[in-house]
Structures are given as structure tokens and as C-alpha cells.
PDB file of C-alpha atoms in Angstrom:
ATOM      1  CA  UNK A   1       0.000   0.000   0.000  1.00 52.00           C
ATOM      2  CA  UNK A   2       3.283   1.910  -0.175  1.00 50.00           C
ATOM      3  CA  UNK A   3       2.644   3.897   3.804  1.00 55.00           C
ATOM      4  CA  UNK A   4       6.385   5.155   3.349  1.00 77.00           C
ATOM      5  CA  UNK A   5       6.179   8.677   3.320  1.00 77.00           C
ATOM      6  CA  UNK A   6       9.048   9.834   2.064  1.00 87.00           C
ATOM      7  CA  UNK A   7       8.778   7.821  -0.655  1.00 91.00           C
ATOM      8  CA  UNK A   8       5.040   8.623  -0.757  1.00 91.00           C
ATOM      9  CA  UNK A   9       5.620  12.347  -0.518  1.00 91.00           C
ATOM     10  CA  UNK A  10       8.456  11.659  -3.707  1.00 92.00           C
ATOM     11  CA  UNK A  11       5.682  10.157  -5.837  1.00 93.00           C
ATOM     12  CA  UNK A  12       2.961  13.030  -4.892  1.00 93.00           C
ATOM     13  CA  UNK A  13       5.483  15.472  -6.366  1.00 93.00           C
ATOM     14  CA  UNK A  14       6.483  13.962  -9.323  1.00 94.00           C
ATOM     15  CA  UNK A  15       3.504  11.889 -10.866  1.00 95.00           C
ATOM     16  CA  UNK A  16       1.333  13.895 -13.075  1.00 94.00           C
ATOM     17  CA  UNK A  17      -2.347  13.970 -11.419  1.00 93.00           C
ATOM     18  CA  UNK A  18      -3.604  10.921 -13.600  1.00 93.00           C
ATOM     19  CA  UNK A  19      -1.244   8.618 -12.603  1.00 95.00           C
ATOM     20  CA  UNK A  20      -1.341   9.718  -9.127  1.00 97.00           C
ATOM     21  CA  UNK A  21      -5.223   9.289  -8.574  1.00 96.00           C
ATOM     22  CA  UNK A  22      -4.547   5.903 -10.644  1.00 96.00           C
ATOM     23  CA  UNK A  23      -1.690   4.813  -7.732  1.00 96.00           C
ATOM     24  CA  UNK A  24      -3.933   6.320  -4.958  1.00 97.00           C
ATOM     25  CA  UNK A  25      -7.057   3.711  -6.525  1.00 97.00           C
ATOM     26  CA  UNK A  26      -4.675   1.250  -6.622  1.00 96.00           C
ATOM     27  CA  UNK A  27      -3.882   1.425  -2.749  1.00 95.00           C
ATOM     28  CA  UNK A  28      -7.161   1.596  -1.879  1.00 96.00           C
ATOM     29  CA  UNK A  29      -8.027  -1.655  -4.308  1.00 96.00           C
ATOM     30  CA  UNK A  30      -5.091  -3.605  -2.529  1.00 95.00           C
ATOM     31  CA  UNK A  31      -6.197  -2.694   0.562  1.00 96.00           C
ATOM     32  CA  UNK A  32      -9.833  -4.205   0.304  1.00 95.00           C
ATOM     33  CA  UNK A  33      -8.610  -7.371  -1.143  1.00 95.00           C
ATOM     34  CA  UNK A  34      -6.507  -7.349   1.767  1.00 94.00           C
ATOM     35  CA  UNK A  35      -9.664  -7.366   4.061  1.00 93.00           C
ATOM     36  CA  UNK A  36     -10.900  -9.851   1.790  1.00 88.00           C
ATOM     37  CA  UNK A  37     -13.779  -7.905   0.369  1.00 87.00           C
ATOM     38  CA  UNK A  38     -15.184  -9.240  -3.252  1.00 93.00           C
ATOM     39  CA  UNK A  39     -13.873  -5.289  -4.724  1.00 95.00           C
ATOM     40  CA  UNK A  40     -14.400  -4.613  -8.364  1.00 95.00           C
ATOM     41  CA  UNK A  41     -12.992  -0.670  -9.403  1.00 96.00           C
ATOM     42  CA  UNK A  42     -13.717   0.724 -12.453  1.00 96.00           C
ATOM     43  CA  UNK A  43     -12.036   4.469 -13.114  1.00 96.00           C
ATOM     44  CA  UNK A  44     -12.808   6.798 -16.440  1.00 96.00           C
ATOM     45  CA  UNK A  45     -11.148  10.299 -16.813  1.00 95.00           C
ATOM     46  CA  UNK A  46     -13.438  12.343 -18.254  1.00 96.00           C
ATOM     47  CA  UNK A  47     -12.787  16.195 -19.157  1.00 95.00           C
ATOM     48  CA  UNK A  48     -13.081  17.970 -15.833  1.00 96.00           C
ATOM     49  CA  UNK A  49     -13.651  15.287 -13.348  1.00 96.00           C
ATOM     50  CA  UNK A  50     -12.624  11.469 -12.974  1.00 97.00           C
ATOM     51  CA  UNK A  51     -15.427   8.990 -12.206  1.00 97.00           C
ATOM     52  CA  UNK A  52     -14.509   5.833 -10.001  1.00 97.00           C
ATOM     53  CA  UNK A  53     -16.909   3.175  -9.428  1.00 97.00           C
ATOM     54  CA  UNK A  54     -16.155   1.013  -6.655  1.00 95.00           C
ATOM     55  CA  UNK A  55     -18.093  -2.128  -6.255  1.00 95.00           C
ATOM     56  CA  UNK A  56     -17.581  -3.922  -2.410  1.00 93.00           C
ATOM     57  CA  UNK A  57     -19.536  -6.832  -1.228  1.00 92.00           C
ATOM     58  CA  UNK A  58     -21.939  -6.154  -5.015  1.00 94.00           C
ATOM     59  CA  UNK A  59     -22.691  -2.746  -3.973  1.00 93.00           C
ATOM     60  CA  UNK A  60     -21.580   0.055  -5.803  1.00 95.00           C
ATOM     61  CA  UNK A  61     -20.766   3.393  -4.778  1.00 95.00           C
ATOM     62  CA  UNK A  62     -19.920   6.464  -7.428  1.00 96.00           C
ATOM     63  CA  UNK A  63     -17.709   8.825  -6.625  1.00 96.00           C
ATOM     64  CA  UNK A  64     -16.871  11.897  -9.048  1.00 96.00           C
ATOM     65  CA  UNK A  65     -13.452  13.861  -8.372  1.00 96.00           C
ATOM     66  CA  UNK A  66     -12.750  17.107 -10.008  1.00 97.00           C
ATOM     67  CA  UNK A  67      -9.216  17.198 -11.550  1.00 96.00           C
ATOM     68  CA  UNK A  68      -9.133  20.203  -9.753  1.00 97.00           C
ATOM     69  CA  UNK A  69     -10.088  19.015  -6.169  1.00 97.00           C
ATOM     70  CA  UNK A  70      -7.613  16.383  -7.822  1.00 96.00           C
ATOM     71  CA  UNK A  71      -4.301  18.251  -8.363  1.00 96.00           C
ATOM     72  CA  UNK A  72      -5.296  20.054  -4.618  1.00 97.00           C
ATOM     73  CA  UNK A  73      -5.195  17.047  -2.562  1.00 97.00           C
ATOM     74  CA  UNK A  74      -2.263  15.856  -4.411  1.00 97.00           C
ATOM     75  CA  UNK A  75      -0.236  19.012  -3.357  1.00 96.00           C
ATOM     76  CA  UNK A  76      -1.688  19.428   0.035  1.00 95.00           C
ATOM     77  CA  UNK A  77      -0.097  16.196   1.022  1.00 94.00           C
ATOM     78  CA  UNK A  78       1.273  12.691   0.108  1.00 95.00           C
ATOM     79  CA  UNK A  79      -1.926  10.942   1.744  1.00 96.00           C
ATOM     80  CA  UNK A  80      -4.805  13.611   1.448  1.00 97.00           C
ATOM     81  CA  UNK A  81      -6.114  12.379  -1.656  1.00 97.00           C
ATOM     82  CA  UNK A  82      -6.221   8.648  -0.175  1.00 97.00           C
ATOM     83  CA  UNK A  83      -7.865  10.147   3.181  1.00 97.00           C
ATOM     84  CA  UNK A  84     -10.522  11.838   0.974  1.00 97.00           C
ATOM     85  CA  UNK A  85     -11.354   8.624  -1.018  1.00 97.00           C
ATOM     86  CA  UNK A  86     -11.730   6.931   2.588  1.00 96.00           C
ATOM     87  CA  UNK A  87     -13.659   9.147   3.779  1.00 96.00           C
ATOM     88  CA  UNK A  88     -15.709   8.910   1.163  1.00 95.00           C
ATOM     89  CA  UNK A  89     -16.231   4.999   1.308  1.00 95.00           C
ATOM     90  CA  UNK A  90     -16.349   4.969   5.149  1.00 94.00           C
ATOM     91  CA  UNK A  91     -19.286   7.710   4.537  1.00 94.00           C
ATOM     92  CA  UNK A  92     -21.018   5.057   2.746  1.00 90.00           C
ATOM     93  CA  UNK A  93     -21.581   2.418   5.919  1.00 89.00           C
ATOM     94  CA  UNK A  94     -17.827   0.364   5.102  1.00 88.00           C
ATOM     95  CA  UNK A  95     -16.298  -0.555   8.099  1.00 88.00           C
ATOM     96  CA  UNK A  96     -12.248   0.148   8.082  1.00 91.00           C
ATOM     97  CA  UNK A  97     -10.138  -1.880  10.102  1.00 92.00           C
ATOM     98  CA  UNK A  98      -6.779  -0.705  11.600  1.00 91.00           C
ATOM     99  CA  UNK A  99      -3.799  -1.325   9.359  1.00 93.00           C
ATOM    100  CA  UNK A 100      -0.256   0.546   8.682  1.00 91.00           C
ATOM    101  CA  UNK A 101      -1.761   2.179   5.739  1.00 93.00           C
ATOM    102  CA  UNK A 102      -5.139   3.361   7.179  1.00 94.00           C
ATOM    103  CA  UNK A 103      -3.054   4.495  10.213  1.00 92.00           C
ATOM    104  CA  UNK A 104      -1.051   6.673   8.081  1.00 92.00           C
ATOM    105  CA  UNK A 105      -3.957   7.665   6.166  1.00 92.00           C
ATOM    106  CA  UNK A 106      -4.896   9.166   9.449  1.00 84.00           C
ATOM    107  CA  UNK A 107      -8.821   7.962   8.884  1.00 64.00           C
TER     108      UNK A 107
END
């Protein structure tokens, strides 16, 4: 789930916004298979916004992120963007259990 944050903070910096969000997804994905959760994620980049589909336990859940709210998250630090998508999925009634990665999330 890569909670090393220098190396975190390196990637935030230098990764253009689409692969960034694309990483951040990524983390998130690993860490629900981790939990064993049946996860499907689906991402499309539209022209102002991504839209990410996340599927857990055959329920979805849509989530639309500016690029703009996008590139801000990315530059206000290495694990805001992954706290927001959290948030976002814990808003929706998914329990998150304590790991390294949520811990450094901060959720």
C-alpha cells in the first residue's frame, strides 16, 4: 500500500495527477482485497472530473473527483487524496479496520 512517506511524498510530487489518482485507486483496491472484500474498481477520466466506481460486497458506490479538487489534494499532502477517497467509502456504511496504511492515512 506503499505507507512510506518519504517515498510517498516523492511520488505526490512527481507523478502527473492521472497517474497519481490511478496509484492512490490502486492502494485503496489492494487494501480491500486485503480485508478480503469481493472489490471490483472501475475508473474513467473524463474532461473535468474522474469517475470511479467502486463495487464492495456487489454494492456500488460512485464517486466523481474534479481534476481540480484532484491536483489540490495531491499538493496538500502525500496521503490527502487517499484520506478523501476513505472518507468517502467509510461515509457510505464500510467498516475500516486498523492497518499501517489506514493508520497513516490518518482515517
Amino acid at each position: 500500500m506503499n505507507a512510506n512517506g518519504m517515498a510517498r511524498g516523492y511520488l505526490a510530487k512527481n507523478m502527473n495527477n492521472g497517474e497519481f489518482i490511478h496509484f492512490v485507486l490502486d492502494c485503496i483496491l489492494r487494501q480491500l482485497k486485503e480485508w478480503n472484500h469481493d472489490v471490483r474498481l472501475e475508473s474513467y477520466e473524463l474532461e473535468e472530473c474522474y469517475k470511479v466506481i467502486l463495487t464492495i460486497e456487489g454494492a456500488p458506490q460512485m464517486i466523481l473527483l474534479s481534476k481540480v479538487l484532484c491536483r489540490l489534494k495531491q499538493s496538500e499532502g502525500p496521503y490527502a487524496l487517499d484520506r478523501y477517497l476513505w472518507e468517502k467509502i467509510k461515509s457510505n456504511g464500510h467498516v475500516l479496520h486498523e492497518t499501517h496504511y489506514i493508520k497513516t492515512v490518518h482515517i
